Coordinates of C-alpha atoms in Angstrom, one line a residue:
M1 CA 87.2 102.3 141.7
N2 CA 83.9 103.7 142.8
K3 CA 81.3 105.2 140.5
N4 CA 82.2 108.8 141.0
Q5 CA 85.9 108.2 140.2
L6 CA 84.9 106.3 137.1
T7 CA 82.6 109.1 136.0
L8 CA 85.3 111.7 136.5
I9 CA 87.9 109.7 134.5
I10 CA 85.4 109.2 131.6
A11 CA 84.5 112.9 131.6
L12 CA 88.2 113.9 131.4
V13 CA 89.0 111.5 128.7
S14 CA 85.9 112.5 126.8
G15 CA 86.9 116.2 127.0
A16 CA 90.4 115.4 125.8
M17 CA 89.1 113.3 122.9
L18 CA 86.6 116.1 121.9
G19 CA 89.4 118.7 122.0
L20 CA 91.6 116.5 119.9
I21 CA 88.8 116.0 117.3
G22 CA 88.2 119.7 117.3
V23 CA 91.9 120.5 116.6
Q24 CA 91.8 117.9 113.8
L25 CA 88.7 119.5 112.2
Y26 CA 90.3 122.9 112.5
W27 CA 93.4 121.6 110.8
I28 CA 91.3 120.1 108.0
H29 CA 89.5 123.3 107.6
N30 CA 92.7 125.3 107.2
A31 CA 94.1 122.7 104.8
I32 CA 91.0 123.1 102.6
E33 CA 91.3 126.9 102.7
L34 CA 95.0 126.7 101.7
K35 CA 94.0 124.4 98.8
K36 CA 91.3 126.9 97.7
Q37 CA 93.8 129.7 97.8
Q38 CA 96.3 127.7 95.8
F39 CA 93.6 126.8 93.2
D40 CA 92.7 130.5 92.9
R41 CA 96.4 131.5 92.4
D42 CA 96.8 128.8 89.7
V43 CA 93.6 129.9 87.9
N44 CA 94.6 133.6 87.9
E45 CA 98.1 132.7 86.7
V46 CA 96.5 130.6 83.9
L47 CA 94.3 133.6 82.9
S48 CA 97.4 135.8 82.8
N49 CA 99.1 133.3 80.5
V50 CA 96.0 133.1 78.3
V51 CA 96.1 136.9 77.8
A52 CA 99.8 136.8 77.0
G53 CA 99.2 133.9 74.6
L54 CA 96.3 135.7 72.8
E55 CA 98.5 138.8 72.4
K56 CA 101.2 136.7 70.8
Q57 CA 98.6 135.0 68.6
E58 CA 97.3 138.4 67.4
V59 CA 100.8 139.6 66.5
L60 CA 101.3 136.4 64.6
N61 CA 98.1 136.9 62.6
V62 CA 99.2 140.5 61.8
V63 CA 102.5 139.3 60.5
K64 CA 100.8 136.6 58.4
G65 CA 98.6 139.4 56.9
F66 CA 101.6 141.0 55.2
G67 CA 102.2 138.0 53.0
F68 CA 105.6 136.7 52.1
E69 CA 106.9 139.5 49.9
A70 CA 110.6 139.8 49.7
N71 CA 110.6 143.3 51.1
L72 CA 108.4 142.5 54.1
F73 CA 111.1 143.0 56.7
K74 CA 112.2 146.2 55.0
K75 CA 108.6 147.5 55.2
L76 CA 108.4 146.6 58.8
D77 CA 111.7 148.4 59.5
N78 CA 110.4 151.5 57.7
L79 CA 107.2 151.1 59.7
D80 CA 109.1 151.1 63.0
L81 CA 110.9 154.3 61.9
K82 CA 107.7 156.0 61.0
I83 CA 106.0 154.9 64.2
D84 CA 108.9 156.4 66.1
S85 CA 108.5 159.6 64.1
I86 CA 104.7 159.6 64.8
Q87 CA 105.4 159.1 68.5
A88 CA 107.9 162.0 68.4
S89 CA 105.3 164.2 66.7
T90 CA 102.7 163.1 69.2
K91 CA 105.0 164.2 71.9
Q92 CA 105.4 167.6 70.3
I93 CA 101.6 168.0 70.2
A94 CA 101.3 166.9 73.8
D95 CA 104.1 169.1 74.9
S96 CA 102.5 172.0 73.0
I97 CA 99.3 171.4 74.9
S98 CA 101.3 171.1 78.1
E99 CA 102.9 174.4 77.4
K100 CA 99.6 176.1 76.7
I101 CA 98.2 174.7 80.0
V102 CA 101.2 175.1 82.2
K103 CA 102.1 178.7 81.1
I104 CA 99.9 180.3 83.8
E105 CA 100.4 183.9 84.8
K106 CA 98.9 185.2 87.9
G107 CA 96.5 188.1 87.6
P108 CA 96.2 191.1 89.7
D109 CA 94.4 189.2 92.4
N110 CA 97.0 186.4 92.3
S111 CA 94.4 184.2 90.4
P112 CA 95.3 182.3 87.2
Q113 CA 91.7 182.0 86.2
G114 CA 91.7 184.2 83.1
H115 CA 94.9 182.9 81.5
L116 CA 94.1 179.2 82.4
R117 CA 90.7 179.4 80.7
I118 CA 92.3 180.7 77.5
G119 CA 94.9 178.0 77.6
L120 CA 92.3 175.3 77.9
N121 CA 90.2 176.8 75.0
Q122 CA 93.3 176.7 72.8
A123 CA 94.4 173.2 74.0
F124 CA 91.2 171.4 73.4
N125 CA 90.5 172.4 69.9
H126 CA 89.7 168.8 68.7
D127 CA 89.5 169.7 65.0
S128 CA 93.0 171.1 64.9
I129 CA 94.3 168.1 66.8
M130 CA 92.6 165.5 64.6
K131 CA 93.7 167.3 61.4
G132 CA 97.2 167.2 62.7
F133 CA 96.9 163.4 63.1
Q134 CA 95.5 163.0 59.6
R135 CA 98.4 165.0 58.1
M136 CA 100.9 162.7 59.9
S137 CA 99.1 159.7 58.6
D138 CA 99.3 160.9 55.0
A139 CA 102.9 161.8 55.4
F140 CA 104.2 158.7 57.2
F141 CA 102.3 155.7 55.8
S142 CA 102.4 154.4 52.3
N143 CA 99.3 153.2 50.5
D144 CA 99.9 149.5 51.0
L145 CA 100.3 149.9 54.8
K146 CA 97.3 152.2 55.0
K147 CA 95.1 149.3 53.8
L148 CA 96.2 147.3 56.8
F149 CA 95.7 150.0 59.5
D150 CA 92.6 151.8 60.6
F151 CA 92.9 154.9 62.8
Q152 CA 89.2 155.3 63.5
F153 CA 89.6 158.9 64.4
D154 CA 85.9 159.4 65.2
M155 CA 86.0 156.7 67.9
A156 CA 89.3 157.9 69.2
Q157 CA 88.0 161.5 69.5
K158 CA 85.0 160.2 71.6
Q159 CA 87.3 158.0 73.7
F160 CA 89.6 161.0 74.2
D161 CA 86.7 163.1 75.4
R162 CA 85.5 160.4 77.8
T163 CA 89.0 159.7 79.1
I164 CA 90.3 163.2 79.9
G165 CA 86.9 164.8 80.7
K166 CA 84.9 167.6 79.4
R167 CA 86.4 171.0 78.8
K168 CA 84.4 172.6 81.6
D169 CA 85.6 170.0 84.0
F170 CA 89.2 171.0 83.2
E171 CA 88.4 174.6 83.8
K172 CA 88.0 173.7 87.5
V173 CA 91.7 173.1 87.8
F174 CA 92.5 176.7 88.2
N175 CA 91.9 176.2 91.9
L176 CA 94.4 173.2 92.0
D177 CA 98.1 173.3 92.4
T178 CA 100.7 172.6 89.7
A179 CA 101.2 168.9 90.8
I180 CA 97.6 168.0 90.0
I181 CA 97.8 169.8 86.7
N182 CA 100.9 167.9 85.8
R183 CA 99.2 164.6 86.7
K184 CA 96.4 165.5 84.3
L185 CA 98.9 166.3 81.6
G186 CA 100.5 162.9 82.0
L187 CA 97.1 161.3 81.5
I188 CA 96.6 163.4 78.3
K189 CA 100.0 162.3 76.9
E190 CA 99.2 158.6 77.5
V191 CA 95.8 158.9 75.8
M192 CA 97.2 160.8 72.8
K193 CA 100.0 158.2 72.4
E194 CA 97.4 155.4 72.2
M195 CA 95.2 157.5 69.8
V196 CA 98.0 157.4 67.3
I197 CA 99.0 153.7 67.7
V198 CA 97.8 151.9 64.6
D199 CA 94.7 149.9 65.3
I200 CA 95.0 146.7 63.3
R201 CA 92.7 144.7 65.5
G202 CA 89.3 146.1 65.2
E203 CA 86.5 146.1 67.8
S204 CA 86.6 143.8 70.9
M205 CA 83.9 141.5 69.4
N206 CA 85.9 141.0 66.3
R207 CA 89.2 140.5 68.2
V208 CA 87.8 137.8 70.5
K209 CA 87.3 134.3 69.1
P210 CA 85.8 132.1 71.9
R211 CA 87.1 128.9 70.4
S212 CA 90.6 130.2 70.3
V213 CA 90.3 131.5 73.9
D214 CA 88.9 128.1 74.9
S215 CA 91.7 126.2 73.2
V216 CA 94.4 128.3 74.8
L217 CA 92.7 128.2 78.2
G218 CA 92.4 124.4 78.1
V219 CA 96.1 123.9 77.4
E220 CA 97.1 126.3 80.2
L221 CA 94.9 124.6 82.7
I222 CA 96.3 121.2 81.8
N223 CA 99.8 122.6 82.1
K224 CA 98.9 123.7 85.6
G225 CA 97.5 120.3 86.5
I226 CA 93.9 121.5 86.6
Q227 CA 91.9 118.9 84.6
Q228 CA 88.4 120.0 85.4
P229 CA 85.4 120.9 83.3
Y230 CA 84.9 124.6 82.9
K231 CA 82.7 127.2 81.1
I232 CA 83.8 130.5 79.7
G233 CA 82.2 133.8 78.7
V234 CA 83.4 137.1 77.4
F235 CA 81.8 140.2 79.0
N236 CA 82.0 143.9 78.7
A237 CA 82.6 146.4 81.5
R238 CA 78.9 146.4 82.3
N239 CA 79.0 142.6 82.8
Q240 CA 77.0 142.0 79.6
L241 CA 77.7 138.9 77.6
I242 CA 79.3 139.8 74.2
S243 CA 80.2 136.2 73.1
E244 CA 77.9 133.5 71.8
H245 CA 80.0 130.7 73.1
L246 CA 77.9 130.2 76.3
E247 CA 74.9 128.1 77.3
P248 CA 72.1 130.3 78.6
E249 CA 71.4 128.2 81.7
I250 CA 74.9 128.9 83.2
H251 CA 75.1 132.5 82.1
E252 CA 74.4 133.7 85.7
Q253 CA 77.0 131.4 87.3
I254 CA 79.7 132.5 84.9
A255 CA 78.8 136.2 85.3
K256 CA 79.2 135.8 89.1
S257 CA 82.5 133.9 88.8
P258 CA 85.5 135.5 90.7
Y259 CA 87.9 134.2 88.0
R260 CA 88.1 137.0 85.4
I261 CA 90.7 139.0 83.5
N262 CA 90.8 141.9 81.1
L263 CA 91.7 140.5 77.6
F264 CA 93.2 143.8 76.5
P265 CA 94.8 145.3 79.7
G266 CA 97.1 147.7 77.8
S267 CA 94.3 149.5 76.0
V268 CA 92.8 152.7 77.5
I269 CA 90.9 153.7 74.3
S270 CA 88.9 150.6 73.7
E271 CA 86.3 149.4 76.2
P272 CA 87.6 146.7 78.7
T273 CA 86.7 143.2 77.7
F274 CA 86.7 140.5 80.4
L275 CA 87.1 136.8 80.1
K276 CA 85.4 134.9 82.9
V277 CA 85.8 131.2 83.8
Y278 CA 83.4 129.1 85.9
F279 CA 84.3 125.7 87.3
P280 CA 81.0 123.7 88.0
A281 CA 82.9 120.9 89.9
K282 CA 85.3 123.1 91.8
S283 CA 84.2 121.7 95.2
K284 CA 84.6 118.1 94.0
Y285 CA 88.0 118.9 92.6
L286 CA 89.2 120.3 95.8
L287 CA 87.9 117.4 97.8
K288 CA 89.4 114.9 95.4
A289 CA 92.8 116.8 95.7
M290 CA 92.5 116.5 99.5
W291 CA 91.1 113.0 99.5
G292 CA 94.3 111.4 100.9
V293 CA 94.7 113.8 103.7
L294 CA 90.9 113.9 104.5
S295 CA 90.7 110.1 104.4
L296 CA 93.7 109.7 106.8
S297 CA 92.3 112.3 109.1
F298 CA 88.8 110.6 109.1
L299 CA 90.3 107.2 109.8
L300 CA 92.4 108.5 112.6
T301 CA 89.4 110.3 114.1
I302 CA 87.3 107.1 113.8
L303 CA 90.1 105.1 115.3
I304 CA 90.3 107.5 118.3
I305 CA 86.6 107.3 118.8
L306 CA 86.6 103.5 118.6
C307 CA 89.5 103.2 121.0
F308 CA 87.7 105.5 123.4
Y309 CA 84.5 103.5 123.1
Y310 CA 86.4 100.2 123.6
T311 CA 88.2 101.6 126.6
V312 CA 85.0 102.8 128.3
R313 CA 83.3 99.6 127.4
T314 CA 86.2 97.5 128.8
I315 CA 86.1 99.6 132.0
Y316 CA 82.4 99.1 132.5
K317 CA 82.7 95.4 131.6
Q318 CA 85.5 94.9 134.1
K319 CA 83.5 96.7 136.7
K320 CA 80.5 94.5 135.9
D321 CA 82.6 91.4 135.9
S322 CA 83.9 92.4 139.3
E323 CA 80.4 92.8 140.6
I324 CA 79.4 89.5 139.1
K325 CA 82.4 87.7 140.7
T326 CA 81.6 89.4 144.0
D327 CA 78.0 88.2 143.7
F328 CA 79.3 84.7 142.8
I329 CA 81.5 84.5 145.9
N330 CA 78.6 85.7 148.0
N331 CA 76.3 83.1 146.5
M332 CA 78.9 80.3 146.7
T333 CA 79.5 81.2 150.4
H334 CA 75.7 81.0 151.0
E335 CA 75.3 77.8 149.1
L336 CA 78.2 76.1 150.8
K337 CA 77.5 77.3 154.2
T338 CA 74.1 75.5 154.5
P339 CA 75.4 71.9 153.7
I340 CA 78.6 72.4 155.7
S341 CA 76.5 73.5 158.7
T342 CA 74.1 70.6 158.2
I343 CA 77.0 68.1 158.1
A344 CA 78.6 69.6 161.2
L345 CA 75.4 69.4 163.1
A346 CA 74.8 65.8 162.0
C347 CA 78.3 64.8 163.0
E348 CA 77.9 66.4 166.4
S349 CA 74.5 64.7 166.9
I350 CA 76.0 61.3 166.0
G351 CA 78.7 61.8 168.6
D352 CA 76.1 62.2 171.4
P353 CA 76.2 59.0 173.6
Q354 CA 72.4 59.1 174.1
L355 CA 71.8 59.2 170.3
K356 CA 74.0 56.2 169.7
Q357 CA 71.4 54.0 171.5
S358 CA 68.9 54.8 168.6
Q359 CA 70.2 53.2 165.4
Q360 CA 67.3 54.8 163.5
K361 CA 68.4 58.3 164.4
V362 CA 72.0 57.5 163.5
N363 CA 70.9 56.3 160.1
E364 CA 68.8 59.5 159.6
Y365 CA 71.8 61.6 160.3
V366 CA 74.1 59.5 158.2
G367 CA 71.6 59.9 155.3
M368 CA 71.6 63.6 155.9
I369 CA 75.4 63.8 155.7
H370 CA 75.3 61.7 152.6
A371 CA 72.8 64.0 150.9
E372 CA 74.6 67.2 151.9
N373 CA 77.9 65.7 150.8
E374 CA 76.4 64.9 147.4
R375 CA 75.0 68.4 147.2
L376 CA 78.5 69.8 147.9
G377 CA 79.9 67.5 145.2
N378 CA 77.4 68.8 142.6
L379 CA 78.2 72.4 143.5
V380 CA 82.0 71.7 143.1
E381 CA 81.3 69.8 139.8
D382 CA 79.4 72.8 138.4
V383 CA 82.3 75.1 139.1
L384 CA 84.8 72.6 137.7
Q385 CA 82.7 72.1 134.5
S386 CA 82.6 75.9 134.1
A387 CA 86.4 76.1 134.3
V388 CA 86.8 73.3 131.8
L389 CA 84.4 75.0 129.4
D390 CA 86.4 78.2 129.7
R391 CA 89.6 76.4 128.8
G392 CA 88.1 74.9 125.7
D393 CA 89.3 71.4 126.7
F394 CA 85.7 70.1 127.1
K395 CA 84.9 67.0 124.9
I396 CA 81.7 65.0 124.6
K397 CA 81.0 61.4 123.7
T398 CA 79.5 60.7 120.3
E399 CA 77.1 57.8 120.6
E400 CA 73.4 57.2 119.7
V401 CA 71.2 58.6 122.4
N402 CA 67.4 58.1 122.8
V403 CA 66.0 61.5 123.7
D404 CA 62.9 60.0 125.3
N405 CA 65.1 58.0 127.7
V406 CA 67.2 61.2 128.5
I407 CA 64.0 63.0 129.4
S408 CA 62.7 60.2 131.6
A409 CA 66.1 60.0 133.5
S410 CA 66.1 63.7 134.1
I411 CA 62.5 63.8 135.4
E412 CA 63.4 60.8 137.7
K413 CA 66.3 62.7 139.2
M414 CA 64.2 65.8 139.8
Q415 CA 61.0 64.1 140.9
A416 CA 61.8 64.3 144.6
L417 CA 62.4 68.1 144.3
V418 CA 59.1 68.5 142.3
E419 CA 57.1 66.6 144.9
K420 CA 58.7 68.6 147.7
N421 CA 57.4 71.7 146.1
N422 CA 54.0 70.1 145.4
G423 CA 54.6 70.5 141.7
T424 CA 53.7 68.5 138.6
I425 CA 55.5 67.6 135.4
H426 CA 53.5 66.9 132.2
I427 CA 55.2 64.9 129.5
E428 CA 54.3 65.1 125.8
L429 CA 56.8 63.1 123.6
I430 CA 55.4 63.3 120.0
A431 CA 58.8 63.1 118.1
K432 CA 58.8 59.9 116.1
E433 CA 62.5 60.1 115.3
N434 CA 64.1 60.5 118.7
I435 CA 67.7 59.2 118.2
V436 CA 70.5 61.8 118.2
I437 CA 74.3 61.6 118.3
G438 CA 75.6 62.9 121.6
D439 CA 76.6 62.5 125.2
R440 CA 73.8 61.0 127.3
F441 CA 75.3 62.1 130.7
H442 CA 75.6 65.8 129.7
L443 CA 72.2 65.8 128.0
V444 CA 70.6 64.6 131.2
N445 CA 72.4 67.4 133.1
V446 CA 71.1 69.9 130.6
L447 CA 67.4 68.9 131.2
C448 CA 68.0 68.7 135.0
N449 CA 69.2 72.3 134.9
L450 CA 66.2 73.5 133.0
L451 CA 63.8 71.6 135.4
D452 CA 65.6 72.9 138.4
N453 CA 65.2 76.5 137.1
A454 CA 61.5 75.9 136.4
I455 CA 61.0 74.7 140.0
K456 CA 63.1 77.5 141.6
Y457 CA 61.4 80.3 139.6
S458 CA 57.8 79.1 140.0
K459 CA 55.2 81.5 141.5
D460 CA 53.4 79.0 143.6
L461 CA 53.1 75.3 142.7
P462 CA 55.4 74.4 139.9
K463 CA 53.6 73.3 136.7
I464 CA 56.1 72.1 134.1
K465 CA 55.6 70.7 130.7
V466 CA 58.3 68.8 128.7
S467 CA 57.6 67.9 125.1
T468 CA 59.5 66.9 121.9
E469 CA 58.7 67.4 118.2
N470 CA 60.5 66.6 115.0
V471 CA 61.8 69.4 112.8
Q472 CA 64.0 69.4 109.7
D473 CA 67.3 67.5 110.3
G474 CA 66.6 67.1 114.0
L475 CA 64.3 67.5 116.9
K476 CA 63.2 70.0 119.5
I477 CA 63.1 69.5 123.3
I478 CA 60.7 72.1 124.8
C479 CA 60.6 72.8 128.6
E480 CA 57.8 75.2 129.7
D481 CA 56.8 76.6 133.1
D482 CA 54.3 79.1 134.5
G483 CA 56.8 80.9 136.7
I484 CA 57.7 84.5 137.1
G485 CA 59.1 84.9 133.6
I486 CA 62.2 86.8 132.4
S487 CA 62.3 90.4 131.1
L488 CA 63.6 91.1 127.6
E489 CA 66.7 92.8 129.0
N490 CA 67.6 89.8 131.1
Q491 CA 66.8 87.4 128.3
K492 CA 69.9 88.7 126.4
K493 CA 72.2 87.9 129.4
I494 CA 70.8 84.7 131.1
F495 CA 73.3 82.5 129.1
D496 CA 76.3 84.6 130.2
K497 CA 78.6 83.0 132.7
L498 CA 77.9 83.9 136.4
Y499 CA 74.9 86.0 135.4
R500 CA 71.8 85.8 137.6
V501 CA 68.6 87.8 137.3
P502 CA 69.0 90.6 139.9
S503 CA 67.2 89.9 143.2
G504 CA 69.1 92.1 145.6
N505 CA 70.3 90.3 148.7
I506 CA 67.5 87.8 148.7
H507 CA 68.8 84.3 148.5
N508 CA 65.6 82.3 148.3
V509 CA 66.7 81.2 144.8
K510 CA 69.9 79.3 145.1
G511 CA 72.6 78.9 142.4
F512 CA 75.9 80.3 141.0
G513 CA 74.7 81.6 137.7
L514 CA 76.5 78.7 136.0
G515 CA 73.5 76.5 135.0
L516 CA 72.3 78.1 131.8
N517 CA 75.8 78.9 130.7
Y518 CA 76.6 75.2 131.0
V519 CA 73.3 74.3 129.2
Q520 CA 74.2 76.5 126.2
A521 CA 77.7 75.2 126.0
I522 CA 76.6 71.6 126.0
V523 CA 73.9 72.2 123.4
Q524 CA 76.4 73.9 121.1
K525 CA 78.8 71.1 121.6
H526 CA 76.1 68.9 120.1
G527 CA 75.7 71.2 117.1
G528 CA 72.4 72.5 118.3
N529 CA 71.1 75.8 119.8
I530 CA 68.9 77.0 122.6
K531 CA 66.5 80.0 122.8
V532 CA 64.2 81.4 125.4
I533 CA 60.7 82.7 124.9
S534 CA 59.4 84.5 128.0
E535 CA 57.3 87.3 129.4
L536 CA 57.3 88.7 132.9
G537 CA 54.5 87.1 135.0
K538 CA 53.6 84.6 132.3
G539 CA 56.3 81.9 132.6
S540 CA 59.2 80.9 130.3
K541 CA 59.7 78.4 127.5
F542 CA 63.2 77.0 126.5
E543 CA 63.5 75.4 123.1
I544 CA 66.5 73.1 122.4
F545 CA 67.3 72.0 118.9
L546 CA 69.5 68.9 118.4
P547 CA 70.6 67.6 115.0
F548 CA 70.3 63.9 114.2
R549 CA 73.7 63.2 112.8
Y550 CA 76.0 65.8 114.3
G551 CA 79.6 64.6 114.9
K552 CA 79.1 61.3 113.0
A553 CA 79.4 60.6 109.3

C-alpha cells in the first residue's frame, strides 16, 4: 500500500467517522429538545391542576364559613333557587337590552342611524340597570346570606364600562351588520351574568395566599416527578408583582418565566392574576434526566474515536515496521555479503597452485577466513538472541560478577577495533563496591555493543571514556564518546528493535539495529535500567544502573 492509497483510505474513514459523530450529536440535540418539550407540558399541566385545586379550596372555605347549622343545606338549596331566579331576571334585563338594540328600523335613506342611537341611549342607562340589580338583591337574599356576599356594584359598573366599551363606541355599530351586533350582545349578556354572580372572594390580593399556592404547587410537581427547586410569584396583567412571597434578586427571572397561568380564568370582571414559576436549575434537571442516554452516547463516540485512532496508528505502525524490516533485510544482505565475498576470495586464492608454495600466504588467507567466519557467527548470534528475547524464553545466570573485570574484558575484545580507528579509551573506575549479581557473558556483550557504537558513530578519531560510580543500592556504568550525537526524536526510538538512526542508503555504519535493543533487554533482565544523554554534534553518554542484589536473596 503506497502513501497515496493510505491517505485516501484515512480520509474516507475520517469523513465517515465525522458524519457518524454529526448524526449522533443531532440525535442528542433532538432528544434534549423533546425532553424540554415534555418538561414544559408537565409544568403547564401542573399549573392547570394548581388552579383547579385552588378553586376547590376556595369552595371549601366558603362552605366552612356557613358554620354547621342544622339548616345549612336547606339554605344552600334556597340559595341555588334564588341564584337561578337571579339569572333568569338577568336574562330578562339582557334580553330587554337586546330588544332595544336589535329593533332597528330603516329610515327614509335606508339608514338605521336615528333609531339605533335612541336604542343605545335607552339601553345603557347604568343607573336604572344597577337599581334593578339592587332590587333583586333585596328581594332574593335573606339578611344572613347578605352578610356573606358582596356585590360591589361600583366596581362592577366600572368593569362593565371597560368590558363593553363606551357608549359612543357602540354608536358606531350602525354601519355594521346584524351578525356583529349580535356578537356584541352576546358579550353584554356574559358580562351581566357575572355582574350578578355573588362575589364571596374579594379582591385578587385577598384571594391569593402564596403559601397555599406554594404548597399545592409543590405537591403537584412531586406527583409529576419534578423534584426541582422553584420560585413563584403572583403578577397582575401589567406584569407587576402583587405578592410578597418573592426574593427581590430573582424578581426579574420569575417575571420573564414562560411558565404562567391565570389563577382566575373564569372571571371577566376582575383583573387577571397570573401565577409564574421559575426553575433555577432547569438545565441541570434536564441534563440529569438525560444523563444515561448522554453518557452512553458520549462513551460510544469516544469508543469510535479511539478505535479510529488505534486503526490509523496500527496502519502507520505496520507500514513503519514493514519499512524497518525492509531496511533490516537490506542491511543484513550488505553485512553478510562482505564476509561471504571475502571467504570466497580467500578460498579461491588458497586453491591457486602457485600460492600453495607460500605457507605464509596460506596462513594469512586461513586467518582471514577464520575472522570472517567468526564475524558471520556473531551476526547470526545477534539475530538469534533477538528472536529469543522476543519469545520471552531468555534467561540469565545469577552469580556474583565483578564489574571492573567485565569492563576490562570488554575493552580487551574491542581494543583491536579501537586501534584500527586510531582511537583511545579512558578508564575511570571509582566505584568501591563493584560486585553485582548477574550474567558475566551478557554483561560483557552489553559493554561491547556500547563501545562498538561509540567507535562507529565517532566524528574523527574515537575518544571513549568508561567509568563507574556507586549509587544507592547499586552502581552505574557510564560510557561516553565525542561522536555525532543523537537527536531528541531518535533518542526515544534507539532502543526499539531494528531501529537505526536514518542515514539514507549510506552503509558506512554497519549493523542490524539490534544492538541497543539487546543492551536494554539484558540490563532489564538484571533489574537495572539504561538511559541516554546526547546532543547532536556533541557526543553521547549511556548510563547503566545495576542493583547489587537483584535475583538473589
